[in-house]
Every structure is written in structure tokens, then in C-alpha cells.
CSV table of C-alpha atoms in Angstrom, one decimal:
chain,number,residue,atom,x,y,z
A,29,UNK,CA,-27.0,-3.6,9.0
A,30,UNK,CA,-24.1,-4.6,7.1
A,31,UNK,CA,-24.0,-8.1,8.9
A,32,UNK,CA,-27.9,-8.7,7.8
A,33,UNK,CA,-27.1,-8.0,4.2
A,34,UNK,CA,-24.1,-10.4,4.3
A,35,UNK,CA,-25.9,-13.1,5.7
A,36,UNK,CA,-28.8,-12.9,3.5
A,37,UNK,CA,-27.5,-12.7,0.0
A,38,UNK,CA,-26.4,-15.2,-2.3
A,39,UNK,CA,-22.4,-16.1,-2.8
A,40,UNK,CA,-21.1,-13.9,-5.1
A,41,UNK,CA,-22.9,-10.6,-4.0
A,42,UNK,CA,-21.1,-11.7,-0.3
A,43,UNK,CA,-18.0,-11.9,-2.1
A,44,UNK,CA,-18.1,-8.2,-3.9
A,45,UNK,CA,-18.4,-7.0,-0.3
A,46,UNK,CA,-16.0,-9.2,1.4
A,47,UNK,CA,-13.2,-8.4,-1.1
A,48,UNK,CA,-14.8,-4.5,-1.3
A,49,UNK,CA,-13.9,-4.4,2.8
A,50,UNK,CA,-10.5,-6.6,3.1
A,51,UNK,CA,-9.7,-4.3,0.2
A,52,UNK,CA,-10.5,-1.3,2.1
A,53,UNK,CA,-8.4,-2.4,4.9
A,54,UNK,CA,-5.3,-3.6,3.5
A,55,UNK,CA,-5.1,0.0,1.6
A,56,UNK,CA,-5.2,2.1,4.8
A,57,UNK,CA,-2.5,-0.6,6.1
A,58,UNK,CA,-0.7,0.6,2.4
A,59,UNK,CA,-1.0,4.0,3.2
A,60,UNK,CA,0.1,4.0,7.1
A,61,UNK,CA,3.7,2.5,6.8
A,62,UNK,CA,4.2,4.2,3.1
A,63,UNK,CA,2.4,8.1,3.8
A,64,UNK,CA,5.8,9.7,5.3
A,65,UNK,CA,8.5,8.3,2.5
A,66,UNK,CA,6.6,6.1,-0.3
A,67,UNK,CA,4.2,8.5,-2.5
A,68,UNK,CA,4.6,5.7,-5.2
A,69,UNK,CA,2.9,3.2,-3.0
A,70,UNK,CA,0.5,5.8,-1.8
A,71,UNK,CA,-1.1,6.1,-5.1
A,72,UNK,CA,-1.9,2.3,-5.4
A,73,UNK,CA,-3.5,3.1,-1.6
A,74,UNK,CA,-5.9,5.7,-2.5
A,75,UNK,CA,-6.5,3.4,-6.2
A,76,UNK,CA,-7.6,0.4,-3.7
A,77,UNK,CA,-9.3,2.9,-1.5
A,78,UNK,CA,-11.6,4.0,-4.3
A,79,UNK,CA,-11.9,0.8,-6.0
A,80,UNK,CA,-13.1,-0.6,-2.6
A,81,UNK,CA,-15.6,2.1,-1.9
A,82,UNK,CA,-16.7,1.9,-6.0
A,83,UNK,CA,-17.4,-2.0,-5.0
A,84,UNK,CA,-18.9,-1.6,-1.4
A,85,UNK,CA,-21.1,1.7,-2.8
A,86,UNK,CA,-22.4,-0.9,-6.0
A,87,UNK,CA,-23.3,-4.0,-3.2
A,88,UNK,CA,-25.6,-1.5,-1.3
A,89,UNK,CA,-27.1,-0.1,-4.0
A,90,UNK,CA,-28.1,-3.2,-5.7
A,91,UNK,CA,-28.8,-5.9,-3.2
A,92,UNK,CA,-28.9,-4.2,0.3
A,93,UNK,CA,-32.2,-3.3,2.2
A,94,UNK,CA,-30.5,-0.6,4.3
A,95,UNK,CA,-32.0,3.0,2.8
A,96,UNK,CA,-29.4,4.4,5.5
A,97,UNK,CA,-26.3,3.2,4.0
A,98,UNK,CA,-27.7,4.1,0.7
A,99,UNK,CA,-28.3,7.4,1.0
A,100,UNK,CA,-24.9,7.5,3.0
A,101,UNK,CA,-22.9,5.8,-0.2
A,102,UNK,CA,-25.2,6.8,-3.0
A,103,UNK,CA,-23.3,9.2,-5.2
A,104,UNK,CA,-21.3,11.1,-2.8
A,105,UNK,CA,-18.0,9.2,-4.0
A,106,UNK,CA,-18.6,9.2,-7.8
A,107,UNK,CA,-16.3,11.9,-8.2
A,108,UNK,CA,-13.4,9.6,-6.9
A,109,UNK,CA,-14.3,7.2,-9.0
A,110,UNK,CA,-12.9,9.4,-11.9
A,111,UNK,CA,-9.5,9.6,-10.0
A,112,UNK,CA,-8.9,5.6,-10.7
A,113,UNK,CA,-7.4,6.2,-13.7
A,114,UNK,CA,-5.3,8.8,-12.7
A,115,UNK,CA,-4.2,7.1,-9.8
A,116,UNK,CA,-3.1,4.3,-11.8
A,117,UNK,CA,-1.3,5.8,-14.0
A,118,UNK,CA,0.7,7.8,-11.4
A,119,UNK,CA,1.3,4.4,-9.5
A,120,UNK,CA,2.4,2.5,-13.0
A,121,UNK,CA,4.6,5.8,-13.9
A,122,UNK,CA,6.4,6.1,-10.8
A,123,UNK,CA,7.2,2.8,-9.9
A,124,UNK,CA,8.7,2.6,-13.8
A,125,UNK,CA,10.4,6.0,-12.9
A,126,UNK,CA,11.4,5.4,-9.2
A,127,UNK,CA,10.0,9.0,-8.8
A,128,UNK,CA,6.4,9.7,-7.2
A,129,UNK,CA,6.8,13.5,-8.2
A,130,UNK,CA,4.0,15.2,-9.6
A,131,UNK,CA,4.1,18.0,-12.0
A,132,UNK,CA,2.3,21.1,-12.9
A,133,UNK,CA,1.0,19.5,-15.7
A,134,UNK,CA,-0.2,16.6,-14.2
A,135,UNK,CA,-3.3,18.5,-12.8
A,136,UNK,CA,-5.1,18.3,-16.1
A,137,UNK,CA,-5.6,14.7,-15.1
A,138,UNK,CA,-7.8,15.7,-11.9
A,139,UNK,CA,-10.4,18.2,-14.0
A,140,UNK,CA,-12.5,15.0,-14.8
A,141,UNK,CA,-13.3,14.7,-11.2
A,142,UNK,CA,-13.2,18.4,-10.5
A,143,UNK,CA,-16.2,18.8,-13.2
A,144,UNK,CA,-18.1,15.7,-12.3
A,145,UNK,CA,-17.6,16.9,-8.2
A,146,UNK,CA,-18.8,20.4,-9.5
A,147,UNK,CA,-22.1,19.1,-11.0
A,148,UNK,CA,-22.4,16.8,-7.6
A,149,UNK,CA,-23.0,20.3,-5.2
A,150,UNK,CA,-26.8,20.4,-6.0
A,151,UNK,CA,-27.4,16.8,-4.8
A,152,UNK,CA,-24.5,17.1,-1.9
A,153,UNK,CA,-26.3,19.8,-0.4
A,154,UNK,CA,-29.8,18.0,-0.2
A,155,UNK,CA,-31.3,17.2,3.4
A,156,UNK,CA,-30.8,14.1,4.3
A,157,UNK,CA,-34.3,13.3,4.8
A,158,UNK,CA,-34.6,13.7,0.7
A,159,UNK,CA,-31.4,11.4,0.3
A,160,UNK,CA,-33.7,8.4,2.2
A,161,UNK,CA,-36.6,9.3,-0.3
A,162,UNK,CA,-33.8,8.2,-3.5
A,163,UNK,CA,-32.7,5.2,-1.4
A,164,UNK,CA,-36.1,4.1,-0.4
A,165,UNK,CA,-37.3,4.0,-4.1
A,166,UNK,CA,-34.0,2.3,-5.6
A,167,UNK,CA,-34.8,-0.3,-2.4
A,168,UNK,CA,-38.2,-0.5,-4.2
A,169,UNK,CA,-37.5,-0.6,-7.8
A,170,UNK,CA,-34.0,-0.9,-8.7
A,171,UNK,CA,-34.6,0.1,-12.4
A,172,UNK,CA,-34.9,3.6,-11.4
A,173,UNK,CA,-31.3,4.6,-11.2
A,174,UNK,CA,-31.1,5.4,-15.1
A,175,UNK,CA,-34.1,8.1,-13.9
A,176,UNK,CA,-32.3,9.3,-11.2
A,177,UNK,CA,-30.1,12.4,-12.3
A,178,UNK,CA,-28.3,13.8,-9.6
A,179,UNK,CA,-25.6,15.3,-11.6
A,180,UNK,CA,-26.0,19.0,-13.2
A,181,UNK,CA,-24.0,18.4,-16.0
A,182,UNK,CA,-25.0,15.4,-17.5
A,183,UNK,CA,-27.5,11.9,-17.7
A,184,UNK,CA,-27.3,8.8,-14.8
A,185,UNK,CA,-26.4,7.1,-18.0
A,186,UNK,CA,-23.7,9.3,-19.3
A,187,UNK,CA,-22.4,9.0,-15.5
A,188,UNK,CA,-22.7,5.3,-15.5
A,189,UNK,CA,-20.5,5.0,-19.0
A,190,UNK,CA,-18.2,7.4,-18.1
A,191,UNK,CA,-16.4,5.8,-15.3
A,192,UNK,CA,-15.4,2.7,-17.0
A,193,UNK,CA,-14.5,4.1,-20.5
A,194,UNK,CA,-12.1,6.9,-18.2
A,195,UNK,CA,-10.4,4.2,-16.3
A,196,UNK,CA,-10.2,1.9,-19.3
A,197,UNK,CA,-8.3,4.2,-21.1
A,198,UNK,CA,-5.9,4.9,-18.1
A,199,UNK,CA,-5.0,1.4,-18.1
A,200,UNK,CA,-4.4,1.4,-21.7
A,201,UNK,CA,-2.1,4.4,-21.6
A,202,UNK,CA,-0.3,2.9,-18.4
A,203,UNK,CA,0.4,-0.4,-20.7
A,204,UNK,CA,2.1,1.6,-23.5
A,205,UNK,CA,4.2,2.8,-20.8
A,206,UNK,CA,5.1,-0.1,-19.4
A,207,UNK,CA,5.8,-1.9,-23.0
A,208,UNK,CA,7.6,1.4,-24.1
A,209,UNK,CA,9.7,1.5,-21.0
A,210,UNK,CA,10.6,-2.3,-20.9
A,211,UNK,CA,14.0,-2.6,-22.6
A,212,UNK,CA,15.1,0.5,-21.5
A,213,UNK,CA,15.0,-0.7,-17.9
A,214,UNK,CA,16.6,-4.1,-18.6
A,215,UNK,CA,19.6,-2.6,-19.9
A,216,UNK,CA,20.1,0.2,-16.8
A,217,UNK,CA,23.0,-1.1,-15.4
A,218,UNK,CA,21.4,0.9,-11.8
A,219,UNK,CA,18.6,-1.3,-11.4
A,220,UNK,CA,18.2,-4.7,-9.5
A,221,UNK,CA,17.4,-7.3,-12.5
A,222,UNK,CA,15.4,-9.4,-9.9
A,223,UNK,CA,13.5,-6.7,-8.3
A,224,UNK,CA,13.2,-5.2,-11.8
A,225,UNK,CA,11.7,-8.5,-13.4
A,226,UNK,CA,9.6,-9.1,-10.0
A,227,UNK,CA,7.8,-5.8,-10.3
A,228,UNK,CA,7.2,-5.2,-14.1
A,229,UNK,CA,5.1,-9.0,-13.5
A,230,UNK,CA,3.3,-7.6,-10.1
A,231,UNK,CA,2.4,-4.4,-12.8
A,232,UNK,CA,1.2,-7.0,-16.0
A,233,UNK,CA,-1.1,-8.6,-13.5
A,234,UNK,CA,-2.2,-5.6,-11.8
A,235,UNK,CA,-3.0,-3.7,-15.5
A,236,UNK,CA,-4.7,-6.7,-16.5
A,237,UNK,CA,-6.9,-7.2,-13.6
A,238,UNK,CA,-8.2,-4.1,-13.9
A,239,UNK,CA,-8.6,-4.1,-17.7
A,240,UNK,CA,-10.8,-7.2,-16.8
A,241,UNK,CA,-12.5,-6.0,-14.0
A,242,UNK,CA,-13.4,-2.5,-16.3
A,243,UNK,CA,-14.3,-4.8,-19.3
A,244,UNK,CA,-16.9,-6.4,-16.9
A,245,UNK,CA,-18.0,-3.3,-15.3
A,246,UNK,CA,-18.4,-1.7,-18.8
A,247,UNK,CA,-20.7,-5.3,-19.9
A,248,UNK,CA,-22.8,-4.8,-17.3
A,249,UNK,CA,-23.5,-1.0,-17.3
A,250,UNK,CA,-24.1,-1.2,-21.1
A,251,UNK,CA,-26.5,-4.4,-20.4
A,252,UNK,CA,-28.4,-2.2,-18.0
A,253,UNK,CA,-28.9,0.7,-19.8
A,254,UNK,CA,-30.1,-1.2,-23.1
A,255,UNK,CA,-32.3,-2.7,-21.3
A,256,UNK,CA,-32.8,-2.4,-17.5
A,257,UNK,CA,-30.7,-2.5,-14.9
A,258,UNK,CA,-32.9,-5.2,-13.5
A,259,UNK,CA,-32.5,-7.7,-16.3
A,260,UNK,CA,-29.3,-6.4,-17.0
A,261,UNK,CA,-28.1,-7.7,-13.7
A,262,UNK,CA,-29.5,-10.6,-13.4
A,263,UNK,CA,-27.9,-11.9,-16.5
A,264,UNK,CA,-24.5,-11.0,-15.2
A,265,UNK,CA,-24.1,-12.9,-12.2
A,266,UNK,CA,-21.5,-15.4,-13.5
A,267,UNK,CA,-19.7,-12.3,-14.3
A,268,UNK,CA,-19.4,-10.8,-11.1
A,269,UNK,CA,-17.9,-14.3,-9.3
A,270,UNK,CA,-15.2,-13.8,-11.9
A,271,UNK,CA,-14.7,-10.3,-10.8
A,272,UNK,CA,-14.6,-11.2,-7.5
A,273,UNK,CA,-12.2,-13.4,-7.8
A,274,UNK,CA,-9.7,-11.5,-10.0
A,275,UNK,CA,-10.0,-8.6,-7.8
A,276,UNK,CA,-9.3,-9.9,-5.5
A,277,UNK,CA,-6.0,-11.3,-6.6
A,278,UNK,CA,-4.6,-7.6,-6.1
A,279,UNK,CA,-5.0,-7.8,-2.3
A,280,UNK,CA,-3.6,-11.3,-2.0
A,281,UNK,CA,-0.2,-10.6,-4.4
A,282,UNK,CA,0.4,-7.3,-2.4
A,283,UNK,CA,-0.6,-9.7,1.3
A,284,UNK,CA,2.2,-12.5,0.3
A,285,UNK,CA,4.6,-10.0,-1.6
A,286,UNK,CA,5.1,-7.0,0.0
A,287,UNK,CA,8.4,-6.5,-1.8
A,288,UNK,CA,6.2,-5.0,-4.7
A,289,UNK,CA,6.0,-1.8,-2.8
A,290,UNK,CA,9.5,-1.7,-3.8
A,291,UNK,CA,8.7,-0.6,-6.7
A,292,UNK,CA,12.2,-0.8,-9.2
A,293,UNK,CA,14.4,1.1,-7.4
A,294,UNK,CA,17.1,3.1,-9.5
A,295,UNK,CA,20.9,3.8,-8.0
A,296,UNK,CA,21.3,7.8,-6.9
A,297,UNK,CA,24.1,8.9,-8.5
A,298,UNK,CA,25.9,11.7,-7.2
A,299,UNK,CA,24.8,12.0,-3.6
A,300,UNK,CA,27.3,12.8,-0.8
A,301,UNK,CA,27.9,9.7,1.2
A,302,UNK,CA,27.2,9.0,4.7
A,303,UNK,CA,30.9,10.3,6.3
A,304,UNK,CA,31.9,8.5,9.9
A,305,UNK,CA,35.5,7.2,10.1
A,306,UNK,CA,34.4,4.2,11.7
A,307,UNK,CA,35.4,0.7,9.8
A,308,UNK,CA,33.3,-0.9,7.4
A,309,UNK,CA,30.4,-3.0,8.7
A,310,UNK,CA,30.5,-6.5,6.9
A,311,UNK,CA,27.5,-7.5,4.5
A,312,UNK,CA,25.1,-10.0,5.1
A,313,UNK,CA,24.7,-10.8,1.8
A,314,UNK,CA,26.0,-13.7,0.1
A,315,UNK,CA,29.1,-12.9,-2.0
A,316,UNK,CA,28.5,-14.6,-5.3
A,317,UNK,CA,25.6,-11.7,-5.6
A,318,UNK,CA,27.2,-8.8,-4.2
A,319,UNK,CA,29.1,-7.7,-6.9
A,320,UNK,CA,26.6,-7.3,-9.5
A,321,UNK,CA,24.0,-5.6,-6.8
A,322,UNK,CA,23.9,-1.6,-7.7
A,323,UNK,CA,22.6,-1.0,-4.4
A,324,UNK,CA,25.8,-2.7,-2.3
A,325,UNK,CA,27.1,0.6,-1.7
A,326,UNK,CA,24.2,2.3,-0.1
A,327,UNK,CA,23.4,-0.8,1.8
A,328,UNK,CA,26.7,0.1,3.6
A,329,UNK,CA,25.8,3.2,4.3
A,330,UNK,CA,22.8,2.4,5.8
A,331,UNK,CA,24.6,0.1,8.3
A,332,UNK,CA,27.3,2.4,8.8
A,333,UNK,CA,24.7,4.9,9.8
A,334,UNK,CA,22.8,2.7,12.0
A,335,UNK,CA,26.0,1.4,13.7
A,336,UNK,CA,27.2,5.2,14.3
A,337,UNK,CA,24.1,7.5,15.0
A,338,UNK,CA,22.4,4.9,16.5
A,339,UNK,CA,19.2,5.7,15.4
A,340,UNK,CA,17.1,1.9,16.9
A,341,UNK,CA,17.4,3.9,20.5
A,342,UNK,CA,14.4,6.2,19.8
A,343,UNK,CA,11.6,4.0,20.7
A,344,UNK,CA,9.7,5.7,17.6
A,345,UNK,CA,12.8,4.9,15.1
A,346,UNK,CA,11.3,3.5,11.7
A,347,UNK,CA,12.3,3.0,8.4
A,348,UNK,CA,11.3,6.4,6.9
A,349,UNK,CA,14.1,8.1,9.9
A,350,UNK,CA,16.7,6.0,7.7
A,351,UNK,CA,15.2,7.8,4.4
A,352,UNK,CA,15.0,11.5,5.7
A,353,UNK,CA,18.8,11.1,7.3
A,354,UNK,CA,20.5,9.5,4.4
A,355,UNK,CA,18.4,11.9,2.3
A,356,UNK,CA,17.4,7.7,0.0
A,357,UNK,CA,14.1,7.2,-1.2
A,358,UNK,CA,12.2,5.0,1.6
A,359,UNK,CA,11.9,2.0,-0.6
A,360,UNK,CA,15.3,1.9,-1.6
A,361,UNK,CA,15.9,1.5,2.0
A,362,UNK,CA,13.5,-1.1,2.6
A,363,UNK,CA,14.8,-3.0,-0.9
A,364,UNK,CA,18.7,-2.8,0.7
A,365,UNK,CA,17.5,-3.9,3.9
A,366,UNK,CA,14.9,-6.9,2.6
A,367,UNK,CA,16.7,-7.5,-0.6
A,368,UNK,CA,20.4,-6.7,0.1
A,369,UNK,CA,20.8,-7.6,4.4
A,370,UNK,CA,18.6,-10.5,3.9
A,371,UNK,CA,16.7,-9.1,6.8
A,372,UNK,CA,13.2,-7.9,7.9
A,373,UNK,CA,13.4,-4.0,9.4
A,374,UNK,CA,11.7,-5.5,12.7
A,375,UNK,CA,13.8,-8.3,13.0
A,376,UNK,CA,17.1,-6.2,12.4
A,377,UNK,CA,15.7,-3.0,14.8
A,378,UNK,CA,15.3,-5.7,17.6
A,379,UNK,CA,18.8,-7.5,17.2
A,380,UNK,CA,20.2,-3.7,17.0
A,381,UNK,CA,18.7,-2.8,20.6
A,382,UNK,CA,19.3,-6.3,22.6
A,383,UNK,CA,22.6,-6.5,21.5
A,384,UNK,CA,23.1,-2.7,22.9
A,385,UNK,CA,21.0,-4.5,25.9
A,386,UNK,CA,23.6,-7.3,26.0
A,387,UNK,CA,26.2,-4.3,25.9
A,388,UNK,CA,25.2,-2.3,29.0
A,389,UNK,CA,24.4,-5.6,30.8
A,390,UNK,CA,28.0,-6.0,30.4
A,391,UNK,CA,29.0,-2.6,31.2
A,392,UNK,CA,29.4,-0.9,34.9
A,393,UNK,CA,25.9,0.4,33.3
A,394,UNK,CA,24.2,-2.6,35.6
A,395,UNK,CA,25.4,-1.5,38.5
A,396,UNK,CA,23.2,2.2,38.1
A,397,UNK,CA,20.4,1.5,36.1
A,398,UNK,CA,17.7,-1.3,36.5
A,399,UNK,CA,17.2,-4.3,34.2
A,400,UNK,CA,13.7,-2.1,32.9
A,401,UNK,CA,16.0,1.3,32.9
A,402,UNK,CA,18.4,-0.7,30.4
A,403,UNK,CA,15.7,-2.4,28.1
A,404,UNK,CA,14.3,1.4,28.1
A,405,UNK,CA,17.5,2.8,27.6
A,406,UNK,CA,17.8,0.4,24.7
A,407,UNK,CA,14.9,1.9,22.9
A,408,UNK,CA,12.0,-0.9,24.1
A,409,UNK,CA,8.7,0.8,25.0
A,410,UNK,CA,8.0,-1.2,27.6
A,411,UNK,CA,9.1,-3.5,29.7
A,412,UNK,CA,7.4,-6.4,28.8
A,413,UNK,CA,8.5,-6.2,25.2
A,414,UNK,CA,12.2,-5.5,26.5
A,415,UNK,CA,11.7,-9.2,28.4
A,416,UNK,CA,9.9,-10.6,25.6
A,417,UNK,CA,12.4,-9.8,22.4
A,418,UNK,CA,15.2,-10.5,24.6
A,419,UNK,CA,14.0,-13.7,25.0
A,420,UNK,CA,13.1,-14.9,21.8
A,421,UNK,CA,16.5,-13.7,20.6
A,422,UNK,CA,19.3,-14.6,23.0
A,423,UNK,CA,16.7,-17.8,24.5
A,424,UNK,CA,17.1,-16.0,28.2
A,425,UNK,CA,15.4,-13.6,30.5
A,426,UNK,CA,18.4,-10.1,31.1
A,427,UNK,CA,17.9,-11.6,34.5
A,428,UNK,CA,18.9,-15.1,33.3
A,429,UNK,CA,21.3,-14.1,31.0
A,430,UNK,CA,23.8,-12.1,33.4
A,431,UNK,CA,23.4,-15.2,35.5
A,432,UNK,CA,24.6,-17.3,32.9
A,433,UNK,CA,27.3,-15.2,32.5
A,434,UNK,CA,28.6,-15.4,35.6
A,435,UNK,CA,28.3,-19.2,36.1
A,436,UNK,CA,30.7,-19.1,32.9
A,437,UNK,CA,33.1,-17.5,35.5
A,438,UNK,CA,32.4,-14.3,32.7
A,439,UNK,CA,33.9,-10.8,34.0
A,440,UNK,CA,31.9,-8.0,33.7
A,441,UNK,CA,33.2,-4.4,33.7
């Protein structure tokens, strides 16, 4: 049903729902690698989440045929709707912060939603069969949703209105913050200037995107209601390629920047160190930058932790194991290793295990175990990916490579 709808509508209505769904996907790929040790990211997840539904829900309703997916979308997510601005304004304050801790207080923000979800329960509760009766006539005669009130508390209207004024207001109190906040973080000696400057730009656009996509939400609800939603709409199609577009400007910066989940990570001070009496690993990083980088310190421990624990053996080991041992914020880790190692976390995870390959391959280890027993031993899943990351790295098979060795007359022990 979705695909029919696609196909049959003009441009920009294609493009709210194309955006609406790659939207809805990149979030849940947001919220997957950042759930266990980045809350701050998690709250720009569930804001795309919502935004996504908000824009697939409005598509349906106003140029699909599908009375199914109307019923299914119609209404049952407004209540999220008023957790944008919330959302957005825990994102904005945590990533200024470098803390995604909630307090009591913080609550009040939710009793928006918590009323609006409260007058909801009479039309939750209705048979389905009565849900297909609202979608058929919107289908019919779109100018009927200002006549549909499906909320106890208040108007479709008053629903309609409410929504954009709430976020809008969000989005200007997340500005003040951000203006407020500005100087104070340029002269913390603890924070990364670059990252620092790279995010407070990813949060300008961000706040003004959605200042421009509530603006033109807020146009064309008033334009419906003062009218009809009918003519209202049709005079606001320019508008909604504009939209479009803008929005989806969020997806793209976070698709070919994913260092913005970095946030602006601030130094711990105070923390016990990582103890092993092992030597110091040497950096990767160039040495003209290294002095002046906060983070230099804990990027050390994080090597020196790797290189005694060895952590990369568990096949399951990910960033987040790094965070919970060394008791560091997950995207400090992931800034040290990006930022600091001049590394990806893939990239170094797989140099970590075939170079402990390359070490029992060496070892008297050969002689016991198989060529698949090492890679596993190593910490590859299978044995395919053993042969295949070995390969791209050292340019030989394991097989090839002891070979190698021994043609180079090389004695192993």
C-alpha cells in the first residue's frame, strides 16, 4: 500500500515520505550503537523517531488512499509528538553538558504528553472497525479533520496548534542555552576546541532546521484552520519541498559526520587511572597536537587497557565494554579513539586480533590448534571473516602467510 501511494503522488509529497522513512531508519541505527553508553545521542534518536512518524503519520493522512494505514497512524502517536520539544532540549543540554542525566525535576517536561495521552484513552480504546469509519471519511473529504475530536480534553484545532507552538518554544529555550553557554565552553581548558567548535555548528544547524521546519508546520496548520485544510494545503505546496529539503539535512550531516554524536566531551577529573605496570603504548597521534589535546591522557589508558586485558578476544567486544571497564563516558571513548588514535573502532578491533593471529601463528600455538581454532581464538566469529580481515590487512591468507615466513628462512617457536 505504501508503494502505490509513492508512485502515485506528486514530487514533493514522495519526498515528505522518503525523508519521513530514511529518517526513521537512520534513528534506530542512532539508537542501536548508542542505547548501552550514549543517552545523549539517544535523545536525538527517539527526536528523529518522532519527527519521522509526525511526517509519515501527516503523508497518510493527507494524500494516501489506504484507510488501513490511516486508522493504524491516525492519532495514536500525537502524544509523542509533544515529547519533540523535550527531547530536544535534553539532546541540546547534554551534549552542552557532556551529561545525559535526567533529574527529578525534569519530569514536569513529560506532563504535556502525559495529559494529551490521558485525553487519547477514549479514542485508543475504540474498535477498529470504527477507526476505518474516521479514515474512510478523511479519504473522502479531507476538510473534516478540524470536525474530528478525538481528544477529551480539548478541540482538533487546539490539538493541531499545540504541537508546533510546544516544540517552537523548546527550540527557543534550547538556543538561549546554547548562546548562554558559548563562551563558557571556549574558555574550558578540558574540552577539545575542534570537537567543541564542530558540534556547537552541527547544534546551530540542527536548532535552526527545526525552527524552520516548526515555522512551516505552524503556516500551514494556521492556513487550514482559517480556512480549510483543503485550500490551506494546496497553497502550501512550495512550502513543503522546502521542508523536505531542510529536513532532511539532519539525516545527511549526522550520515557524513558521525563524529557529532560526540557530543563536546569534557576531561573527568579525579578518576583513578587504569593501573597495569606495563610500559607506555606510544600514540598515534601527531605530536605537534598532542600537547594541547585534554584527552591525551585517557587515550593512553584506553590503549593500555586494551593491550593488557585484552578485551578484542571476546567476539562480542565493542566500544561500550571500553566505557563500563574504564568507568569513561562511551563518547569520550569513541572521540579518543576517532579523534585522538586517528583510528576507526573497527579498523583498530581488527588490527588488535590479527596481529594476536600473527602472534600465535608464530608461537608453538600452530602446532595444537588449527588455522580456524587460532582466528577463533583470536576473537573472529567465523571463519570466513578470520580469512577475510587477515587478508585485507597483512595482503595473505594465515595459510599463505606462515608460508612466507618460512621461505624467508623465518624461525618460528
Amino acid at each position: 500500500m505504501f508503494l502505490i501511494d509513492y508512485i502515485c503522488f506528486p514530487y514533493p509529497h514522495v519526498m515528505l515520505l522518503t525523508v519521513s522513512l530514511f529518517t526513521l531508519f537512520l534513528s534506530f541505527v542512532v539508537l542501536k550503537n548508542n542505547w548501552s553508553g550514549n543517552k545523549t545521542a539517544v535523545y536525538l534518536s527517539f527526536f528523529l523517531q518522532i519527527t519521522a512518524i509526525y511526517g509519515i503519520t501527516h503523508y497518510l493522512i493527507l494524500y494516501s488512499q489506504s484507510a488501513f494505514w490511516i486508522a493504524i497512524f491516525y492519532n495514536h502517536f500525537t502524544a509523542l509528538m509533544l515529547l519533540l520539544g523535550p527531547l530536544l532540549y535534553f539532546y541540546v543540554r547534554g551534549v552542552i553538558n557532556d551529561t545525559s542525566s535526567l533529574t527529578k525535576k525534569d519530569l514536569l517536561h513529560f506532563i504535556p504528553a502525559l495529559i494529551h495521552g490521558i485525553g487519547l484513552i477514549p479514542y485508543l480504546i475504540l474498535p477498529f472497525e470504527e477507526k476505518i469509519k474516521i479514515a474512510n471519511s478523511i479519504i473522502l473529504d479531507i476538510d473534516v479533520l478540524t470536525q474530528i475530536n478525538v481528544n477529551y480534553w480539548y478541540s482538533a484545532g487546539t490539538s493541531f496548534l499545540t504541537r508546533p507552538i510546544h516544540l517552537l518554544i523548546y527550540a527557543i529555550v534550547s538556543c538561549y542555552l546554547v548562546w548562554t553557554n558559548y563562551k563558557l565552553k571556549t574558555e574550558d581548558k578540558d574540552i577539545p576546541k575542534k570537537q567543541l567548535a564542530f558540534s556547537y555548528r552541527w547544534i546551530v544547524i540542527l536548532l535552526t532546521t527545526v525552527i524552520l521546519l516548526t515555522l512551516g508546520f505552524l503556516y500551514i496548520t494556521v492556513s487550514s484552520l482559517s480556512s480549510k485544510p483543503s485550500i490551506g494545503l494546496e497553497k502550501s505546496y512550495p512550502l513543503y519541498l522546502v521542508m523536505g529539503l531542510t529536513f532532511c539535512s539532519i539525516s545527511f550531516f549526522l550520515l557524513l559526520f558521525p563524529t557529532i554524536l560526540y557530543g563536546i566531551p569534557r576531561r573527568l577529573k579525579n578518576r583513578r587511572p587504569f593501573e597495569n605496570n606495563e610500559n607506555q603504548i606510544n600514540y598515534k597521534w601527531e605530536k605537534d597536537t598532542a600537547p594541547n589535546e585534554p584527552f591525551a591522557e585517557i587515550a593512553q589508558q584506553i590503549l593500555e587497557y586494551i593491550k593488557t586485558e585484552k578485551p578484542f578476544l571476546d567476539p562480542s567486544f565493542s566500544i561500550s565494554d571500553i566505557s563500563f571497564a574504564l568507568k569513561i563516558p562511551q563518547n569520550h571513548v569513541s572521540y579518543c579513539i576517532h579523534e585522538i588514535l586517528n583510528t576507526r573502532f573497527p579498523k583498530l578491533k581488527s588490527e588488535l586480533r590479527v596481529q594476536y593471529a600473527i602472534d600465535l601463528l608464530e608461537s608453538n600455538s600452530k602446532e595444537v590448534l588449527t588455522i580456524e581454532a587460532i582466528g577463533e581464538k583470536s576473537g573472529f566469529k567465523t571463519r570466513s571473516n578470520f580469512y577475510t580481515t587477515f587478508k585485507d590487512l597483512t595482503g595473505v591468507t594465515p595459510s599463505e602467510y606462515i608460508e612466507n615466513q618460512k621461505k624467508k628462512g623465518v624461525h618460528f617457536a
